[in-house]
Coordinates of C-alpha atoms in Angstrom, one line a residue:
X3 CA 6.9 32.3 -4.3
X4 CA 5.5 33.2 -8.0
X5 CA 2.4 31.6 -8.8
X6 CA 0.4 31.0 -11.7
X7 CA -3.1 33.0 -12.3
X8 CA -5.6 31.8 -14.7
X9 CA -7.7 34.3 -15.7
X10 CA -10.3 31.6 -17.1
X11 CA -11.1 28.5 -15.4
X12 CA -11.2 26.9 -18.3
X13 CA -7.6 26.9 -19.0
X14 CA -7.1 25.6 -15.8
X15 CA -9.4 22.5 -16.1
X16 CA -7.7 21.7 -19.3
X17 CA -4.8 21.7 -17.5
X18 CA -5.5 19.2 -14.9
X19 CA -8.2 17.5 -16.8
X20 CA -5.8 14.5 -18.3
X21 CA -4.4 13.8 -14.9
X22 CA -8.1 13.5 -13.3
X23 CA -8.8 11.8 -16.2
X24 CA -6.3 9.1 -15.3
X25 CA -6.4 9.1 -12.0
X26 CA -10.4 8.1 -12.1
X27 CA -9.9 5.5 -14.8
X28 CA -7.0 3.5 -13.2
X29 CA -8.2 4.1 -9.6
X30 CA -11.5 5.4 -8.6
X31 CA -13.0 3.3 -11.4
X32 CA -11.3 -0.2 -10.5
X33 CA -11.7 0.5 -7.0
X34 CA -15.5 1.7 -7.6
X35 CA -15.8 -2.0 -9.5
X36 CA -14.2 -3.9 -6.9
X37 CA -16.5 -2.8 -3.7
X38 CA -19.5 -3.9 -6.1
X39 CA -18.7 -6.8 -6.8
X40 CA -16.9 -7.6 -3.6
X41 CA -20.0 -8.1 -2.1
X42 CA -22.6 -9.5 -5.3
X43 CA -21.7 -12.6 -6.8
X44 CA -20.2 -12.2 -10.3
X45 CA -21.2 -14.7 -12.4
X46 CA -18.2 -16.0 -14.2
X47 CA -19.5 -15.4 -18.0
X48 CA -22.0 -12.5 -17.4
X49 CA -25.0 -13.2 -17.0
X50 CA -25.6 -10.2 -13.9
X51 CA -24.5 -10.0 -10.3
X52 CA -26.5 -11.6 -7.5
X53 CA -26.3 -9.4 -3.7
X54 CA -24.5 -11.4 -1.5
X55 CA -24.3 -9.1 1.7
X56 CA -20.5 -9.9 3.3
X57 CA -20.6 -13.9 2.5
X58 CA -17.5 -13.2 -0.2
X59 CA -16.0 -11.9 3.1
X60 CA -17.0 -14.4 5.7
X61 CA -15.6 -17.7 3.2
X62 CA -12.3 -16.0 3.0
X63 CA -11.8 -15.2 6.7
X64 CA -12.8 -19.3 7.3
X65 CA -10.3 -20.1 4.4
X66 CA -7.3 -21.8 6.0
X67 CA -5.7 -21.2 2.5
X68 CA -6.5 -17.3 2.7
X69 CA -5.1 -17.0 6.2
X70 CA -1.9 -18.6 5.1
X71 CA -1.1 -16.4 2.2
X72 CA -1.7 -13.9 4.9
X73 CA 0.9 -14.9 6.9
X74 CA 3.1 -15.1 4.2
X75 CA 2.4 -12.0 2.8
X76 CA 3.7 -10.6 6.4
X77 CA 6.8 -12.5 6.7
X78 CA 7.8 -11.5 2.8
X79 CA 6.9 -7.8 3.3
X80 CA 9.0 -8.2 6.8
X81 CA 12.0 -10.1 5.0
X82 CA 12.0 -7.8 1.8
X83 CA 11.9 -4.6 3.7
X84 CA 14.8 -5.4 6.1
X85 CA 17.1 -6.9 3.4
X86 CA 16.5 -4.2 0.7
X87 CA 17.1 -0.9 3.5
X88 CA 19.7 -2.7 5.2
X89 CA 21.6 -3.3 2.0
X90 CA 20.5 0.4 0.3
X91 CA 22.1 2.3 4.0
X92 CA 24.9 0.2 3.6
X93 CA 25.8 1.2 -0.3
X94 CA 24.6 4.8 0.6
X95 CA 27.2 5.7 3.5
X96 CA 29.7 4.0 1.3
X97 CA 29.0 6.8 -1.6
X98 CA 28.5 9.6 1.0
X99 CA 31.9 8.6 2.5
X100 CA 33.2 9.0 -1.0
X101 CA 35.2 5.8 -0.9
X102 CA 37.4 4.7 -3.9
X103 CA 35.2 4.1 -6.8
X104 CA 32.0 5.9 -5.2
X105 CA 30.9 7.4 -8.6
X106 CA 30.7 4.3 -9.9
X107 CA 28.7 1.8 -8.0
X108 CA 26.4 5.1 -7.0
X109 CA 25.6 5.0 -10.6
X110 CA 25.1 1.0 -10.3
X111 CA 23.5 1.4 -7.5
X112 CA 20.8 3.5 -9.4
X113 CA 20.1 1.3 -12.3
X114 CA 18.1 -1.6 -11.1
X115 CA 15.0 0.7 -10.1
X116 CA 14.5 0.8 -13.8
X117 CA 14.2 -3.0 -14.7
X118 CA 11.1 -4.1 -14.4
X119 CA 9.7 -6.6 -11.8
X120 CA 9.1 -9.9 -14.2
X121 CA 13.2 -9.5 -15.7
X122 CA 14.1 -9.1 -12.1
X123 CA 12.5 -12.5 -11.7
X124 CA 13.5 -14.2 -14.3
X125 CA 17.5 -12.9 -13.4
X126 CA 16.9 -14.4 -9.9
X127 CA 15.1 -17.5 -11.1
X128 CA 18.2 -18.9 -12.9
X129 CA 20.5 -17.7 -10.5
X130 CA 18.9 -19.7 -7.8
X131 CA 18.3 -22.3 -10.1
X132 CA 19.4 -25.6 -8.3
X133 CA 20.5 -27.5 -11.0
X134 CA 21.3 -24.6 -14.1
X135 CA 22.3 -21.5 -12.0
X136 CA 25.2 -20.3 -9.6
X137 CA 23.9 -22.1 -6.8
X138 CA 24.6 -25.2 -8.7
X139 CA 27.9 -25.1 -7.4
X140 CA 26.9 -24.7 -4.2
X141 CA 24.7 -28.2 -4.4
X142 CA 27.8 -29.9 -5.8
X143 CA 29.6 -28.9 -3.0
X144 CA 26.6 -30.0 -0.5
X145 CA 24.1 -32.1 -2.5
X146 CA 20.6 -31.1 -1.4
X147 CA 21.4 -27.6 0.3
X148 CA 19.5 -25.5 -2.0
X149 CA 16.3 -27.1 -3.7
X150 CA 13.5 -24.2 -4.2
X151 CA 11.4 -26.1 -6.4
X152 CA 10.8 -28.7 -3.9
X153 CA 11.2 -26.9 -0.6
X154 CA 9.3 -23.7 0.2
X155 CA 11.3 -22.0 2.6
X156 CA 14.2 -22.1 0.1
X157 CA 11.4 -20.4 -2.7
X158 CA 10.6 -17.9 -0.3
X159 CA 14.2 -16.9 0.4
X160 CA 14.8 -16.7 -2.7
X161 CA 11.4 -14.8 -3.7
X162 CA 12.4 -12.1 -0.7
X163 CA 16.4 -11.6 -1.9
X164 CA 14.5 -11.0 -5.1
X165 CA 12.0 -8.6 -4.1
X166 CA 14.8 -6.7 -2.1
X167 CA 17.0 -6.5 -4.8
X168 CA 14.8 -4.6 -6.8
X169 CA 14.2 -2.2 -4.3
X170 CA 17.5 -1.3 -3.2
X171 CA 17.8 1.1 -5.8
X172 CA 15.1 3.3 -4.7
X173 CA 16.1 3.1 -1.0
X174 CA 19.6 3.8 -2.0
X175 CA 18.8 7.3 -3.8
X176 CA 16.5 8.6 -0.3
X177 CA 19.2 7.3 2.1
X178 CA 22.2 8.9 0.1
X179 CA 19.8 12.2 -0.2
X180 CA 19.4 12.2 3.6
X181 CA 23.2 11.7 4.4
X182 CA 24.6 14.4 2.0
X183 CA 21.5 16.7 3.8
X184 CA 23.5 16.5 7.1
X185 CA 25.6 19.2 8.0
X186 CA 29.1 18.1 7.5
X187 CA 30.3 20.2 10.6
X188 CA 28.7 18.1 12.9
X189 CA 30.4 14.9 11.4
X190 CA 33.8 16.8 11.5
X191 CA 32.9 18.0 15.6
X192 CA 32.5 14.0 16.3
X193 CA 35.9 13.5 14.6
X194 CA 37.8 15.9 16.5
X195 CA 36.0 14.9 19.7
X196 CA 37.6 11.5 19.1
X197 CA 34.4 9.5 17.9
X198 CA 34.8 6.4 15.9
X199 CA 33.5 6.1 12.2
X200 CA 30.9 3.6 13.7
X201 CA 29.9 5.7 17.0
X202 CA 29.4 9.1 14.7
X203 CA 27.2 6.8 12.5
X204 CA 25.0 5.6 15.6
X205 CA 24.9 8.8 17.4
X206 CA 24.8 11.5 14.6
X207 CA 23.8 10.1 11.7
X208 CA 21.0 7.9 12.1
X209 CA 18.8 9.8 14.4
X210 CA 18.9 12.4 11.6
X211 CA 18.6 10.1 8.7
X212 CA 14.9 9.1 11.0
X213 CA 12.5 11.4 9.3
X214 CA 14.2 9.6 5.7
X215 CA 14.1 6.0 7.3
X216 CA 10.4 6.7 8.2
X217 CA 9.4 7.4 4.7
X218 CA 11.3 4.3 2.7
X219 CA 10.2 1.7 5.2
X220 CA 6.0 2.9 4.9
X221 CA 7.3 3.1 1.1
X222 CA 8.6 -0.9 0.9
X223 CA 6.0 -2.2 3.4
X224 CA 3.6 -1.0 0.9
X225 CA 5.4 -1.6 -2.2
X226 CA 6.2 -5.6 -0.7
X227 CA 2.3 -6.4 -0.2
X228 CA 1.3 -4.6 -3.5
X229 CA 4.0 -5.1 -6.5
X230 CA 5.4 -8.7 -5.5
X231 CA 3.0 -9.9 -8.5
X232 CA 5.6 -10.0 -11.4
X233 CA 8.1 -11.4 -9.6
X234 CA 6.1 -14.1 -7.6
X235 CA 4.8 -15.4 -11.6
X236 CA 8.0 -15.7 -13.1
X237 CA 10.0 -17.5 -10.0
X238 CA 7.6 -19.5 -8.6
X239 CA 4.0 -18.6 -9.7
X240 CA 2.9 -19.0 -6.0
X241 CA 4.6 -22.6 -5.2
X242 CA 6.2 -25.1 -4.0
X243 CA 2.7 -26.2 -2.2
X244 CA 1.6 -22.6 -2.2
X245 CA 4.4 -21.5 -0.1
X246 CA 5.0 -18.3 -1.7
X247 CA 1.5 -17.8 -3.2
X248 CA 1.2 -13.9 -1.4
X249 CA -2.0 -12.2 -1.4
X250 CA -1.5 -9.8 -4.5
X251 CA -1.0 -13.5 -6.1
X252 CA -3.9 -15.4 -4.8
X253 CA -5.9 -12.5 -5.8
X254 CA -5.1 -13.2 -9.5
X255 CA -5.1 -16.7 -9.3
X256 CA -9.0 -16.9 -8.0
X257 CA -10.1 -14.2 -10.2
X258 CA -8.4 -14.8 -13.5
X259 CA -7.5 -18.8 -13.3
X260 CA -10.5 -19.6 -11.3
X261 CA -13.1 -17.0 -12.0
X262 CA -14.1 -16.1 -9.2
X263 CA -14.7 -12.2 -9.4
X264 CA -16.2 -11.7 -6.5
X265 CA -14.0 -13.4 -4.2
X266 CA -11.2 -11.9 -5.5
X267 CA -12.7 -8.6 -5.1
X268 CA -13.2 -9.1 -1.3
X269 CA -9.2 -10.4 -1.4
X270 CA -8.4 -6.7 -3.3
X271 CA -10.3 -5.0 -0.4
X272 CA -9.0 -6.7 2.5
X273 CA -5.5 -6.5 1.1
X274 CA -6.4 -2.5 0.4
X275 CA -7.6 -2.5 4.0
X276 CA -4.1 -4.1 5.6
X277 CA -2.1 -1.7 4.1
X278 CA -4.2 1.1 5.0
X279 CA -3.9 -0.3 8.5
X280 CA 0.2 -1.0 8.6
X281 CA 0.3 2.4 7.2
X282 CA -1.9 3.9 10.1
X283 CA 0.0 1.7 13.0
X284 CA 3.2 3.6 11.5
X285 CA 2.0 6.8 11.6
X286 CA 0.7 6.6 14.7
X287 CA 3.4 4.4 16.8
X288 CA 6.8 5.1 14.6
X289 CA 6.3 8.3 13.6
X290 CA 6.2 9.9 17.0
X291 CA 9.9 8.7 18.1
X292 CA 10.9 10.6 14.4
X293 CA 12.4 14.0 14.9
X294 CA 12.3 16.3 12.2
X295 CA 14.7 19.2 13.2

């Protein structure tokens, strides 16, 4: 491997300089911020920070309210996750098969990574729009099956299919790169030994599309507790009756709406803490039954 020799540091620190640069503004800075006044109280027009030890802590772990976005955070992420890899495998063996029309819908496929989170909800919001959008039609058919404005299971479904959507696209383009890596003679020795198209999926495939699996579900457990804000605001803005208000949200809501800097803070940290922790309990329980050769 060629590499590149500096012969003064200088250069090199210019180099890297803008990156550390932003790094330390948009991460080590905010995050810097947020552990100070996660545990000071932040007055909510200046005035100076008062230490308030772990209390920010201790009234959100008592907070029924708190403990509920919680659990809803967890069954989003859970929902969002399955529907979005189920659906990107799906599209993916479909273009590595090379079906009829596979160059085009692998292009399709591609495209919705690149619209952003708020016109992804927007899109979904009149879709599922009771009374304006397609499933309209189906409430004419069966008044009162679909009503997301009023009930909150139906604004959760519809907050996860949206959340999912958006990140088939990704999913799609690391499960198509992980088929087309398998060596094609193997498929072809499960043909001729008289394997179905479904049984060379199960027992070829998959197991060596685990190392790949591994790394997009830590990638949308992640993404599903940390960038459902956008689309959260525009479809629902955390409602009916708080039913889809997920951490990320409440987290805005009490620092921005109702000022309270501090507690938001401690909602940042503990929500920075969880995923640390899912990510850890995958590493060390899932990652073991992964085989990477």
């Amino acid at each position: 491997m060629r590499r590149a020799y500096f012969r003064n540091n200088w250069i090199a620190a210019l180099v890297v300089a803008p990156q550390l640069l932003i790094i330390f503004v948009f991460f080590y800075w905010p995050t810097s911020q947020a552990l100070y006044w996660a545990f000071t109280f932040e007055q909510p027009w200046g005035g100076g920070n008062e230490w308030a030890g772990f209390e920010n802590f201790r009234n959100l772990l008592t907070d029924d309210r708190y403990w509920h976005s919680i659990r809803v955070s967890i069954v989003y992420a859970a929902g969002a996750t399955v529907l979005s890899m189920s659906a990107a495998l799906i599209l993916a063996v479909f273009a590595d098969r090379q079906l009829r029309g596979y160059r085009a819908y692998r292009i399709g496929a591609i495209w919705p990574y690149a619209v952003a989170a708020p016109a992804v909800g927007l899109a979904f919001r009149f879709i599922f729009n009771p009374s304006a959008g397609v499933m309209s039609y189906v409430n004419e058919a069966f008044p009162g099956f679909w009503d997301p404005i009023l009930n909150g299971d139906h604004a959760l479904i519809m907050v996860m299919i949206a959340g999912a959507w958006k990140q088939v696209a990704y999913n799609f383009i690391f499960f198509l790169a992980g088929l087309q890596a398998i060596p094609r003679s193997l498929i072809e020795a499960g043909a001729m030994d008289g394997a179905s198209i479904l049984r060379r999926m199960r027992d070829i495939q998959l197991p060596l599309l685990a190392p790949t699996f591994f790394f997009v579900l830590v990638i949308n457990i992640n993404d599903s507790f940390t960038d459902s804000f956008g689309i959260v605001d525009t479809m629902t803005a955390g409602g009916p009756a708080r039913a889809t208000n997920l951490m990320v949200y409440k987290i805005y809501v009490d620092g921005f709406r109702g000022l309270d800097y501090s507690g938001a803070a401690a909602q940042s940290i503990i929500l920075m803490l969880l995923v640390i922790a899912l990510t850890v309990v995958q590493f060390r329980y899932i990652e073991r039954r992964v085989h990477y050769t």
